[in-house]
PDB file of N, CA and C in Angstrom:
ATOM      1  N   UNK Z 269      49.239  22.864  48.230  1.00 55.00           N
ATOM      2  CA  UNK Z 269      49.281  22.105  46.995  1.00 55.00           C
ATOM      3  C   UNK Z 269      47.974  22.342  46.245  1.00 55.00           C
ATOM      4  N   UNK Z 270      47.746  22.403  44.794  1.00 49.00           N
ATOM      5  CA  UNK Z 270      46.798  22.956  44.157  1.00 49.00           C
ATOM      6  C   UNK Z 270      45.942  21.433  44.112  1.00 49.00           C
ATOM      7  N   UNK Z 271      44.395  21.531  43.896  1.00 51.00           N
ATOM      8  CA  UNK Z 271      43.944  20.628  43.623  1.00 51.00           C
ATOM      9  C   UNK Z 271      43.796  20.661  41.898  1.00 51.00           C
ATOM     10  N   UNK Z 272      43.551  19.214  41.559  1.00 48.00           N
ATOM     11  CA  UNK Z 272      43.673  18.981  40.159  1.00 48.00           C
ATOM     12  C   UNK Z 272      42.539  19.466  39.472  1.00 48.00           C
ATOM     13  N   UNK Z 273      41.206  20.362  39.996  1.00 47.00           N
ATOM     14  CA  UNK Z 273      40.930  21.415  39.910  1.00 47.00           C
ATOM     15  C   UNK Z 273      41.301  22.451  39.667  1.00 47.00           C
ATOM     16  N   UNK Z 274      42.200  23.266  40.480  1.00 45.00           N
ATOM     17  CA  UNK Z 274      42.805  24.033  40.658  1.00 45.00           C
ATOM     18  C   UNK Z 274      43.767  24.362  39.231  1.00 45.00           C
ATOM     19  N   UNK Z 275      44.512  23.251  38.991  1.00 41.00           N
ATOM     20  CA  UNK Z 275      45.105  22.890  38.253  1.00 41.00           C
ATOM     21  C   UNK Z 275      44.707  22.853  36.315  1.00 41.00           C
ATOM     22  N   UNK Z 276      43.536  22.230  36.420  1.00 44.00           N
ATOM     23  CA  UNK Z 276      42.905  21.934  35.199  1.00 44.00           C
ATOM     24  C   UNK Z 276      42.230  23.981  34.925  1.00 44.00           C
ATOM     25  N   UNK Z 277      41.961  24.300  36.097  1.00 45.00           N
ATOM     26  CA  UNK Z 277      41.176  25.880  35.746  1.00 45.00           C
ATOM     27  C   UNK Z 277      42.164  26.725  35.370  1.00 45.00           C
ATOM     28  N   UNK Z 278      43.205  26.623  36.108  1.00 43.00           N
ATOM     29  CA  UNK Z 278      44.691  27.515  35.698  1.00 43.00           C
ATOM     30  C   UNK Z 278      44.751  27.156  34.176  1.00 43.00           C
ATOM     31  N   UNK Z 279      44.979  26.165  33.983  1.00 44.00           N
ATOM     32  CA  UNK Z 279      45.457  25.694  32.388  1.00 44.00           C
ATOM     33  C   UNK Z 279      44.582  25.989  31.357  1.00 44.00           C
ATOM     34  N   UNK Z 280      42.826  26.029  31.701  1.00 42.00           N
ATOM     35  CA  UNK Z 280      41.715  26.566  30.821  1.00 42.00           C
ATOM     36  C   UNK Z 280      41.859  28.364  30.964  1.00 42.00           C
ATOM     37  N   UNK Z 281      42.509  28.741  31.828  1.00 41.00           N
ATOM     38  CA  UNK Z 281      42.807  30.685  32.127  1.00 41.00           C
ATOM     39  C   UNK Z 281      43.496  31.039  31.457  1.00 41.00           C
ATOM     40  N   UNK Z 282      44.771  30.121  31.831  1.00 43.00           N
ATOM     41  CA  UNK Z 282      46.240  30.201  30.374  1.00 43.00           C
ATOM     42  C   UNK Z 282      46.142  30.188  29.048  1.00 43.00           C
ATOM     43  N   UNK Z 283      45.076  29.066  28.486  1.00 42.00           N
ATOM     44  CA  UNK Z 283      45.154  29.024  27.327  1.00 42.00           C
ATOM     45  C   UNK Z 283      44.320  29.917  26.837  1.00 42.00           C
ATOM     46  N   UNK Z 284      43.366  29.786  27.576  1.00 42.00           N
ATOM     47  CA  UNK Z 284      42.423  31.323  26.671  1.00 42.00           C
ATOM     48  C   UNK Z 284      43.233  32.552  26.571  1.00 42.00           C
ATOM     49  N   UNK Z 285      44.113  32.841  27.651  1.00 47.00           N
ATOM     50  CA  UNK Z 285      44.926  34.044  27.550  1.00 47.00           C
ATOM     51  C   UNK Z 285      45.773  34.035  26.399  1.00 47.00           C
ATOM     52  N   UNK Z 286      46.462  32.994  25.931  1.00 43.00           N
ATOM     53  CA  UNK Z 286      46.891  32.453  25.295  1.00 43.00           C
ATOM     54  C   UNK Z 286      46.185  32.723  24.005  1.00 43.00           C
ATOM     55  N   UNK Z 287      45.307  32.311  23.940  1.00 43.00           N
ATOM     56  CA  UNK Z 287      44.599  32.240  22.107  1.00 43.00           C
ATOM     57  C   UNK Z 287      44.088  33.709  21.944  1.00 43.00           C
ATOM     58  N   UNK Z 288      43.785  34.704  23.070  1.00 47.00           N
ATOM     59  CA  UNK Z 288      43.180  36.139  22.772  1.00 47.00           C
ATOM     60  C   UNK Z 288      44.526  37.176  22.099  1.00 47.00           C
ATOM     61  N   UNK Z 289      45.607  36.200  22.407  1.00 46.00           N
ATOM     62  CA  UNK Z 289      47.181  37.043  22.146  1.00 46.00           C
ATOM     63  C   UNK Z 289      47.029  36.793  20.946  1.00 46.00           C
ATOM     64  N   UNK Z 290      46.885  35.422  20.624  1.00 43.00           N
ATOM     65  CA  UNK Z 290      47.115  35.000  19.243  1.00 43.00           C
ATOM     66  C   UNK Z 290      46.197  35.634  18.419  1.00 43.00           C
ATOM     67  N   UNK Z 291      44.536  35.572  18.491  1.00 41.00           N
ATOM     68  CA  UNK Z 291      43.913  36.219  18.301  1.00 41.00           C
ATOM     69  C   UNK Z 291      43.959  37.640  17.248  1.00 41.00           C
ATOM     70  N   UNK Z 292      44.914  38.864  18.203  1.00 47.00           N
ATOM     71  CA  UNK Z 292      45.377  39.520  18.312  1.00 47.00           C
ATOM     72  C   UNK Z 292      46.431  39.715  17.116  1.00 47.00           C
ATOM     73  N   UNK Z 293      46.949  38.889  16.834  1.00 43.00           N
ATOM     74  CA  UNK Z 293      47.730  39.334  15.087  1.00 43.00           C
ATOM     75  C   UNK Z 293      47.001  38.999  14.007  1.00 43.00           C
ATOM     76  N   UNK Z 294      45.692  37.973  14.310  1.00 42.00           N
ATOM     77  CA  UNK Z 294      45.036  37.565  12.782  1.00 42.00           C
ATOM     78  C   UNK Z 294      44.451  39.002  12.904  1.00 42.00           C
ATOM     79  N   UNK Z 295      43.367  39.220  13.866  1.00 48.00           N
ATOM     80  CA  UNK Z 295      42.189  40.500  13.877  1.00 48.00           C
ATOM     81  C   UNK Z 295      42.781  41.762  14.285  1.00 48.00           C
ATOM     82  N   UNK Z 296      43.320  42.211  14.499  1.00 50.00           N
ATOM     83  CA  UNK Z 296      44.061  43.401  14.514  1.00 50.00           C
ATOM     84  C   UNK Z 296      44.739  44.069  12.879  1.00 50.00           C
ATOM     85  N   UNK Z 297      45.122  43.215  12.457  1.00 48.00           N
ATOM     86  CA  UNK Z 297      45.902  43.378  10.905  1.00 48.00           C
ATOM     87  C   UNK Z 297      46.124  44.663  10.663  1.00 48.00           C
ATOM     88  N   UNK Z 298      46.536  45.065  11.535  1.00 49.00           N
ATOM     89  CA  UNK Z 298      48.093  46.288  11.939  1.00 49.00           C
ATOM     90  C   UNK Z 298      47.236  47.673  11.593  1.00 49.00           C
ATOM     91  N   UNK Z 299      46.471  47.595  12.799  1.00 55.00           N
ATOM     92  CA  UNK Z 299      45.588  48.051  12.858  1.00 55.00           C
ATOM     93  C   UNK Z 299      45.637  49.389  14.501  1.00 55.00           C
ATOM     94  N   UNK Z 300      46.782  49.569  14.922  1.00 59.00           N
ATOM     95  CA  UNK Z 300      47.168  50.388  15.652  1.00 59.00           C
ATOM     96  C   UNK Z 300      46.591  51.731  16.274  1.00 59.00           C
ATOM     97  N   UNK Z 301      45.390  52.043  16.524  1.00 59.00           N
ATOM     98  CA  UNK Z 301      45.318  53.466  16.993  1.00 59.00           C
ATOM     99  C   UNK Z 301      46.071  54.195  17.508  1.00 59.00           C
ATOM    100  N   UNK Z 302      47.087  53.909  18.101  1.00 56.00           N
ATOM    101  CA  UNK Z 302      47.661  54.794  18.578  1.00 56.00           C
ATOM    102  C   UNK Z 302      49.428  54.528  17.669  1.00 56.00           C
ATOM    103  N   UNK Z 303      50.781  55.064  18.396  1.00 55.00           N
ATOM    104  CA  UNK Z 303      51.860  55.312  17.092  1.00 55.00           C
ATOM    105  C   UNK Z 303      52.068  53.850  17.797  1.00 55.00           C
ATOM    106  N   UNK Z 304      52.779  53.267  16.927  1.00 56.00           N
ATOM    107  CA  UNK Z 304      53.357  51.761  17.211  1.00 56.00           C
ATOM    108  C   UNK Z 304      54.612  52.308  18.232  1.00 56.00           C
ATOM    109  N   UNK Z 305      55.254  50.726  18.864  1.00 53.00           N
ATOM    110  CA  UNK Z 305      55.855  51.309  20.218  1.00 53.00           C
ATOM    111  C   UNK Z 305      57.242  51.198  19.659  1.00 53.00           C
ATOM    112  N   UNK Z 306      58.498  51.928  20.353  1.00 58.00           N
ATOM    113  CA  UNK Z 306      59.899  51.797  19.109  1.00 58.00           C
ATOM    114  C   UNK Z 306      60.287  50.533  19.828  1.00 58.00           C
ATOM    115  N   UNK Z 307      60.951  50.552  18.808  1.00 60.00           N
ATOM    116  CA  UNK Z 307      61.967  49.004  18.983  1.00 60.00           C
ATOM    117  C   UNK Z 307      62.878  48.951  20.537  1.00 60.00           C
ATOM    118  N   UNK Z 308      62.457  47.622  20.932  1.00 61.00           N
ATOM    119  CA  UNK Z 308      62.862  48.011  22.751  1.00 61.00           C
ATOM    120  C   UNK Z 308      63.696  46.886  22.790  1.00 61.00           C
ATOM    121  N   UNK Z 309      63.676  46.364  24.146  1.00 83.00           N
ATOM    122  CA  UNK Z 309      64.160  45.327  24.475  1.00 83.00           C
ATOM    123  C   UNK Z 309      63.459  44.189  25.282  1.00 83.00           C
ATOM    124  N   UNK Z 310      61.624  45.279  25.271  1.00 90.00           N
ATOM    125  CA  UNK Z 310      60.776  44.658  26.268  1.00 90.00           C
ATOM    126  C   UNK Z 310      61.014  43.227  26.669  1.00 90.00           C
ATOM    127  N   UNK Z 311      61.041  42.852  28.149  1.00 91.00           N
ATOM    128  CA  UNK Z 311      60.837  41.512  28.197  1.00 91.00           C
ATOM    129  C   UNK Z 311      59.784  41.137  29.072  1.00 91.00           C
ATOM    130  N   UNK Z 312      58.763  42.046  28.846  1.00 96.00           N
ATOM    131  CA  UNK Z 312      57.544  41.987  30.197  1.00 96.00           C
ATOM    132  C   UNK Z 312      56.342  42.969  29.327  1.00 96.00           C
ATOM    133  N   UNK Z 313      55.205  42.268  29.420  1.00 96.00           N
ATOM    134  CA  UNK Z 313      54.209  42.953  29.102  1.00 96.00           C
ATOM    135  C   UNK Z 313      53.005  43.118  30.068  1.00 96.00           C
ATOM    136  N   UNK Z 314      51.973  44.152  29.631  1.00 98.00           N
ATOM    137  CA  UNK Z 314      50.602  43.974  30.456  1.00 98.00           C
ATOM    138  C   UNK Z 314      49.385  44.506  29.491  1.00 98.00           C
ATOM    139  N   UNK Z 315      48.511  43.360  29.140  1.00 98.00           N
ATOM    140  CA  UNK Z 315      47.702  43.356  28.355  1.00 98.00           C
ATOM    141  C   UNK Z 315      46.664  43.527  28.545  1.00 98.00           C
ATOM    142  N   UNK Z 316      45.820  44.550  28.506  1.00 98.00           N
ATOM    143  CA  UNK Z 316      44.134  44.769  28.625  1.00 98.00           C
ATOM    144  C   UNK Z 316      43.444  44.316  27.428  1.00 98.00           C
ATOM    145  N   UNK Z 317      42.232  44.129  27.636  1.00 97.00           N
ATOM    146  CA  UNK Z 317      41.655  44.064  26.661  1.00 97.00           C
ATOM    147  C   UNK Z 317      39.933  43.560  26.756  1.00 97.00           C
ATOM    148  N   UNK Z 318      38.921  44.250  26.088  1.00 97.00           N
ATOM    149  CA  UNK Z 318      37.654  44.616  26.517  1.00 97.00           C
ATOM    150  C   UNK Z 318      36.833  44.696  25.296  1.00 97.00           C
ATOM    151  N   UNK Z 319      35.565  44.158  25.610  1.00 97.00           N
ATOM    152  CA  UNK Z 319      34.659  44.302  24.268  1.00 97.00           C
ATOM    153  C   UNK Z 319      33.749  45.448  24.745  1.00 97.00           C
ATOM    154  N   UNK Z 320      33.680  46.662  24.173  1.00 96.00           N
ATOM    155  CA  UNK Z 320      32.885  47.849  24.185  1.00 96.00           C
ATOM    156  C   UNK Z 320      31.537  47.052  23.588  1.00 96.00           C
ATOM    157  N   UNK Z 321      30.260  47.979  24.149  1.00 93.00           N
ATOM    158  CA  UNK Z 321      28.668  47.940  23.614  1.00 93.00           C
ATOM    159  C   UNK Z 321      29.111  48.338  22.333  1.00 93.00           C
ATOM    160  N   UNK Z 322      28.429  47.611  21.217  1.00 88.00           N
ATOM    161  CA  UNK Z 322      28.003  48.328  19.576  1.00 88.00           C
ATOM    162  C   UNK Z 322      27.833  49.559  19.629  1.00 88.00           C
ATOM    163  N   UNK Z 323      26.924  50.213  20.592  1.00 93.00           N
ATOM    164  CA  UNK Z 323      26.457  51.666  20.946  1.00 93.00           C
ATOM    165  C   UNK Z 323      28.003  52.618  21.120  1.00 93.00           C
ATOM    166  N   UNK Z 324      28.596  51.736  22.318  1.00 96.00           N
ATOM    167  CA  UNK Z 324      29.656  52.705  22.585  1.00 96.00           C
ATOM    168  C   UNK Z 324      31.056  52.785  22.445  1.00 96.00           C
ATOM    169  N   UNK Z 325      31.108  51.901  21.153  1.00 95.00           N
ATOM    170  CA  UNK Z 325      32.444  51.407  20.576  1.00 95.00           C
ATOM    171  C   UNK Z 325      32.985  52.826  20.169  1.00 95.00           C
ATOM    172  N   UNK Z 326      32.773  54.089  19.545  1.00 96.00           N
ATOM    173  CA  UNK Z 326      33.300  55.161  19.280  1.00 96.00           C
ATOM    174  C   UNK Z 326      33.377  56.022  20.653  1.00 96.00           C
ATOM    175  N   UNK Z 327      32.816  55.898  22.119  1.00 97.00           N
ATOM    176  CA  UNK Z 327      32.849  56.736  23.108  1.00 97.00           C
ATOM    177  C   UNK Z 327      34.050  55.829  23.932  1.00 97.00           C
ATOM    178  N   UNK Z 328      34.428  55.149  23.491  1.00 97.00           N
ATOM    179  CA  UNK Z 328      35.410  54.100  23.940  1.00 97.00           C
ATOM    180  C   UNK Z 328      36.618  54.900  24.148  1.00 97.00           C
ATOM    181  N   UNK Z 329      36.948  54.509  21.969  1.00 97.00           N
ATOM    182  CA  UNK Z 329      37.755  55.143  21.239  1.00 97.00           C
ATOM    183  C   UNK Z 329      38.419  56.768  21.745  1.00 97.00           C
ATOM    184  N   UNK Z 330      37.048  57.311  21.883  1.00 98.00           N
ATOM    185  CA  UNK Z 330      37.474  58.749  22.117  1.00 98.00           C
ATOM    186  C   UNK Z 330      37.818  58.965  23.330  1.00 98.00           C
ATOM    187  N   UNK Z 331      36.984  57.880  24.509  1.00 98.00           N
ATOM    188  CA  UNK Z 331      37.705  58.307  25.575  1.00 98.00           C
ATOM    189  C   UNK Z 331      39.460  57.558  25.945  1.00 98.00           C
ATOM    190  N   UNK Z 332      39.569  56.593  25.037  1.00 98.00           N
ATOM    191  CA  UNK Z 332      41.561  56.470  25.366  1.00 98.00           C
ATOM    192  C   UNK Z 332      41.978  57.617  24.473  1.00 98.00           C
ATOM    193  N   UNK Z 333      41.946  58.443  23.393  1.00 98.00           N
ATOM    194  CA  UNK Z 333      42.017  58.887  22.740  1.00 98.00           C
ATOM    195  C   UNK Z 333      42.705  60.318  23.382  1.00 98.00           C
ATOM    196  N   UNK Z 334      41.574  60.645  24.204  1.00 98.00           N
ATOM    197  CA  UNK Z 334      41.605  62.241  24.778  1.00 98.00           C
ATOM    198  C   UNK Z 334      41.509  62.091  26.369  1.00 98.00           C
ATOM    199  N   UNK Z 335      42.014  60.852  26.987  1.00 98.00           N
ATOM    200  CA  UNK Z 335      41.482  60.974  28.289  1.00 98.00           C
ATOM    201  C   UNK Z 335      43.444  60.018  28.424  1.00 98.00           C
ATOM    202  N   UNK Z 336      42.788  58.879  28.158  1.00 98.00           N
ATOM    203  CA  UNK Z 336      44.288  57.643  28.833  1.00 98.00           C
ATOM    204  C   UNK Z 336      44.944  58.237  28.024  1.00 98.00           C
ATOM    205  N   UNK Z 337      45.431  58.125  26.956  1.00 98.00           N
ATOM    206  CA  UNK Z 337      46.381  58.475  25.725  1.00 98.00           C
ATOM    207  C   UNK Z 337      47.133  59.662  26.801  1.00 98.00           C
ATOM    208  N   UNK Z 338      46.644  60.630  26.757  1.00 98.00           N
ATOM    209  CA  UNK Z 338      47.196  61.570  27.365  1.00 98.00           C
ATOM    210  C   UNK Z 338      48.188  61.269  28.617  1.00 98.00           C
ATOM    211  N   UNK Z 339      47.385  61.041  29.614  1.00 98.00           N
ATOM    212  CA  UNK Z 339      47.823  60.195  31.173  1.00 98.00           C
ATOM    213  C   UNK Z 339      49.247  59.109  30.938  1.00 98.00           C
ATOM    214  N   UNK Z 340      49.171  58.344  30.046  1.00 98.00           N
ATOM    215  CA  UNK Z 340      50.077  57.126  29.774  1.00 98.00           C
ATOM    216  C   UNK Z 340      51.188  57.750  29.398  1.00 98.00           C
ATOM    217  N   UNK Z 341      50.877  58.877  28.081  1.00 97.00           N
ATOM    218  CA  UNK Z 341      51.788  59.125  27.529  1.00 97.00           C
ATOM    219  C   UNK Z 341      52.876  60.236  28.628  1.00 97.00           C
ATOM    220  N   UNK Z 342      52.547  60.888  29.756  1.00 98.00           N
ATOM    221  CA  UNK Z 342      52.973  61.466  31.096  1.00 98.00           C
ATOM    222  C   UNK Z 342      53.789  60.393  31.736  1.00 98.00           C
ATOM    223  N   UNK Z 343      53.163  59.323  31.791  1.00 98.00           N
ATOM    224  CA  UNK Z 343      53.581  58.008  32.628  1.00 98.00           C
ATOM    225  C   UNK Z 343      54.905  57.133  32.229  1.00 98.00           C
ATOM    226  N   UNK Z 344      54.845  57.506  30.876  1.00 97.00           N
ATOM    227  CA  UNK Z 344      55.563  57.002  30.238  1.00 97.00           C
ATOM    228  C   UNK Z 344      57.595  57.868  30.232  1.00 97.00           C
ATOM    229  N   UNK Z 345      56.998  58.980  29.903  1.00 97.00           N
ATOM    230  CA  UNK Z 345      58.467  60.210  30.275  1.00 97.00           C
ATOM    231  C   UNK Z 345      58.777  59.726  31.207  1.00 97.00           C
ATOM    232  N   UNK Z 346      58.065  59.711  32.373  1.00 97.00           N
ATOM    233  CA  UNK Z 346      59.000  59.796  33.996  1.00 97.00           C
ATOM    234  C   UNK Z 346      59.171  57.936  34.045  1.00 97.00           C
ATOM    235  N   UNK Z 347      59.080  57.213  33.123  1.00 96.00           N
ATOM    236  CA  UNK Z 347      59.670  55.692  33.189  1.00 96.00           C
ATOM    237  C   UNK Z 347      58.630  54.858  33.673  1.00 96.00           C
ATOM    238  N   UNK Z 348      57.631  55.115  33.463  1.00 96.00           N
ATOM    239  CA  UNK Z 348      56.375  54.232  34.581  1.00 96.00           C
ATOM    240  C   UNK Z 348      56.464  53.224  33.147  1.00 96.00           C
ATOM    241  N   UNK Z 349      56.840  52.644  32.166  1.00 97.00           N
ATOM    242  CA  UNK Z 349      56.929  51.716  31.273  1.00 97.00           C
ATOM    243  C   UNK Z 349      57.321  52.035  29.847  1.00 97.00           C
ATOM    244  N   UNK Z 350      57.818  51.485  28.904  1.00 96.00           N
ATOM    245  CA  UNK Z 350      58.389  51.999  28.040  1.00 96.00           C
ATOM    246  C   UNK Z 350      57.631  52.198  26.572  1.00 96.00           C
ATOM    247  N   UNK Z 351      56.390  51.868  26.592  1.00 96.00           N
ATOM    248  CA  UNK Z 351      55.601  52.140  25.547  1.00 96.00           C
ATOM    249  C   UNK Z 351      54.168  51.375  25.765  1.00 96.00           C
ATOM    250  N   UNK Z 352      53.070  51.828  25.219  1.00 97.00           N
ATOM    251  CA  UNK Z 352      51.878  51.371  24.623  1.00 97.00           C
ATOM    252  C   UNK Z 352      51.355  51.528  23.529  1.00 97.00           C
ATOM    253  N   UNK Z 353      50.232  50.901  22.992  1.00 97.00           N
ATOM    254  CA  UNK Z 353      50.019  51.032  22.093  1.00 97.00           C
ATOM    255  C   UNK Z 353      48.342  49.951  22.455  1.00 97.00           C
ATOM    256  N   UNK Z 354      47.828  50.709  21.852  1.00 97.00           N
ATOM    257  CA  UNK Z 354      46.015  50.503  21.169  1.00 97.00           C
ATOM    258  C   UNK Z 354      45.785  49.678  20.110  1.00 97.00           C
ATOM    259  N   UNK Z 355      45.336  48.957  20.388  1.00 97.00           N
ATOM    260  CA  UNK Z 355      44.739  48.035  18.862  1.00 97.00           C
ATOM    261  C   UNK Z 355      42.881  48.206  18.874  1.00 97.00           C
ATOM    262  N   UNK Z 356      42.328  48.175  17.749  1.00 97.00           N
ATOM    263  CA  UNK Z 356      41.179  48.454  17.628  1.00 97.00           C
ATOM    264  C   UNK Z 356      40.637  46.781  16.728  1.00 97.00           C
ATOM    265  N   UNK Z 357      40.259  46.352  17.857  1.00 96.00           N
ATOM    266  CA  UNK Z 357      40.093  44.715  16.298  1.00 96.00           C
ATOM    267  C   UNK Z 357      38.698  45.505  15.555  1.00 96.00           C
ATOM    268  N   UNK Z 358      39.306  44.851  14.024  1.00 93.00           N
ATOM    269  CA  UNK Z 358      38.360  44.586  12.905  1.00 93.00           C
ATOM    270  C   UNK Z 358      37.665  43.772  12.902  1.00 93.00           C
ATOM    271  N   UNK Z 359      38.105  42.638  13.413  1.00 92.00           N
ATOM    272  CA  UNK Z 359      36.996  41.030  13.039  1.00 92.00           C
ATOM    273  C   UNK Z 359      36.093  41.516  14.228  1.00 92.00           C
ATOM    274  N   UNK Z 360      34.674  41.620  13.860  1.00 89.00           N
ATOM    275  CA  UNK Z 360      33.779  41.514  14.955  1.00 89.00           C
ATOM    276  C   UNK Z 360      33.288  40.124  15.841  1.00 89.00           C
ATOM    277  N   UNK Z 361      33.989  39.384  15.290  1.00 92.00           N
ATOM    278  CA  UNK Z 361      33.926  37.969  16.079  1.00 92.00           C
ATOM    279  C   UNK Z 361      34.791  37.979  17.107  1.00 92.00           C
ATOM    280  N   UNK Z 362      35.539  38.471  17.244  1.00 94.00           N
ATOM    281  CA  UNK Z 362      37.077  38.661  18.736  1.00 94.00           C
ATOM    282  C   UNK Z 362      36.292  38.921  19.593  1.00 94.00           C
ATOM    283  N   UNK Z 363      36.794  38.020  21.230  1.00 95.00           N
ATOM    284  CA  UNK Z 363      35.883  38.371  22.299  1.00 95.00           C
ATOM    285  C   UNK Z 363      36.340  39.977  22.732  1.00 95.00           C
ATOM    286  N   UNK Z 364      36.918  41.355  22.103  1.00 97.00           N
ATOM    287  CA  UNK Z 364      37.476  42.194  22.378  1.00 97.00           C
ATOM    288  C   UNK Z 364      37.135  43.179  21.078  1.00 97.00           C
ATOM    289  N   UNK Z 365      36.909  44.693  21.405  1.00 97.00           N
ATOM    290  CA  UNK Z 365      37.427  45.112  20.380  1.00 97.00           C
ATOM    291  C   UNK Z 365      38.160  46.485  20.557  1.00 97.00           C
ATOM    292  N   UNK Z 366      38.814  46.563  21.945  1.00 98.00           N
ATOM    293  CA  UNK Z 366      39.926  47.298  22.428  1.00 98.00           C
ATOM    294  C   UNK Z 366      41.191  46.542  23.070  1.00 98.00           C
ATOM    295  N   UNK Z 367      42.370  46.472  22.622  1.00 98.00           N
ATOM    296  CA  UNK Z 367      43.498  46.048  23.450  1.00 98.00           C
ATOM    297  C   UNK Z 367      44.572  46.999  23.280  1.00 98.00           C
ATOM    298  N   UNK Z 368      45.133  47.276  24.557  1.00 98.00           N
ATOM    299  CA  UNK Z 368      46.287  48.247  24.877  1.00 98.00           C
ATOM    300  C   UNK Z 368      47.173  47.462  25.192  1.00 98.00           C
ATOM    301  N   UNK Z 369      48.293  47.334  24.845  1.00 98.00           N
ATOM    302  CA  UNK Z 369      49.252  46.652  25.563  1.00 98.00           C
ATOM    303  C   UNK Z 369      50.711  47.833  26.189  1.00 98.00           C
ATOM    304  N   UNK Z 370      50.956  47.137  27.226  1.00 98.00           N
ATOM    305  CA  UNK Z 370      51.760  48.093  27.721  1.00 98.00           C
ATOM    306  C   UNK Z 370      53.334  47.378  28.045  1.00 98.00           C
ATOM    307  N   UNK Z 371      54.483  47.715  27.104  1.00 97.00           N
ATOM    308  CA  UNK Z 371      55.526  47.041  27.494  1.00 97.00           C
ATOM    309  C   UNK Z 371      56.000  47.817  28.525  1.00 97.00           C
ATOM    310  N   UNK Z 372      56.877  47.003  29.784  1.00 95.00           N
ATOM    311  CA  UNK Z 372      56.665  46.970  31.106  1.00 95.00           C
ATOM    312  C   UNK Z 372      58.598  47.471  31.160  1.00 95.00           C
ATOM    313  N   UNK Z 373      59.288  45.882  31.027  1.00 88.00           N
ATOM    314  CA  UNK Z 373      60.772  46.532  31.465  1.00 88.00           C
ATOM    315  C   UNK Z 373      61.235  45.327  30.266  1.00 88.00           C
TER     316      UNK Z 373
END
């Protein structure tokens, strides 16, 4: 049985997860690096998402770019998930300014 600890920390994990999604349509403002994902039926996602150094916000970029981009998009043919896609946030206030999301099944 969880303690009401336990309990209260889950619900402060959730909601932040929660508001970085939301987040995510004000500061993003369709803002896609990579091609948007086609119209699915996703009902499962998996969301990364990371604040790069000021310094190395473009070595970031280039490395999903020319490194994952590549790999995913392999992963993706043989069914390992049915699309991703890169967001680059604009607002420099977002605790993030890389998110990939990967629809799952």
């Amino acid at each position: 049985m969880k303690t009401k600890l336990q309990l209260m920390t889950l619900h402060a994990v959730t909601t932040v997860a929660f508001a970085a999604v939301a987040v995510t349509a004000v500061a993003c403002a369709g803002t896609p690096a990579a091609s948007p994902p086609s119209p699915s039926t996703a009902t499962l996602a998996q969301v990364y998402f990371w604040r790069a150094r000021p310094a190395k916000i473009e070595e970031y970029t280039r490395y999903i770019r020319d490194v994952a981009e590549p790999i995913d998009h392999a992963a993706q043919r043989t069914g390992a998930f049915q699309s991703v896609t890169t967001y680059m946030a604009s607002d420099s206030t977002v605790p993030w300014t890389h998110m990939r999301v990967f629809l799952l099944r």
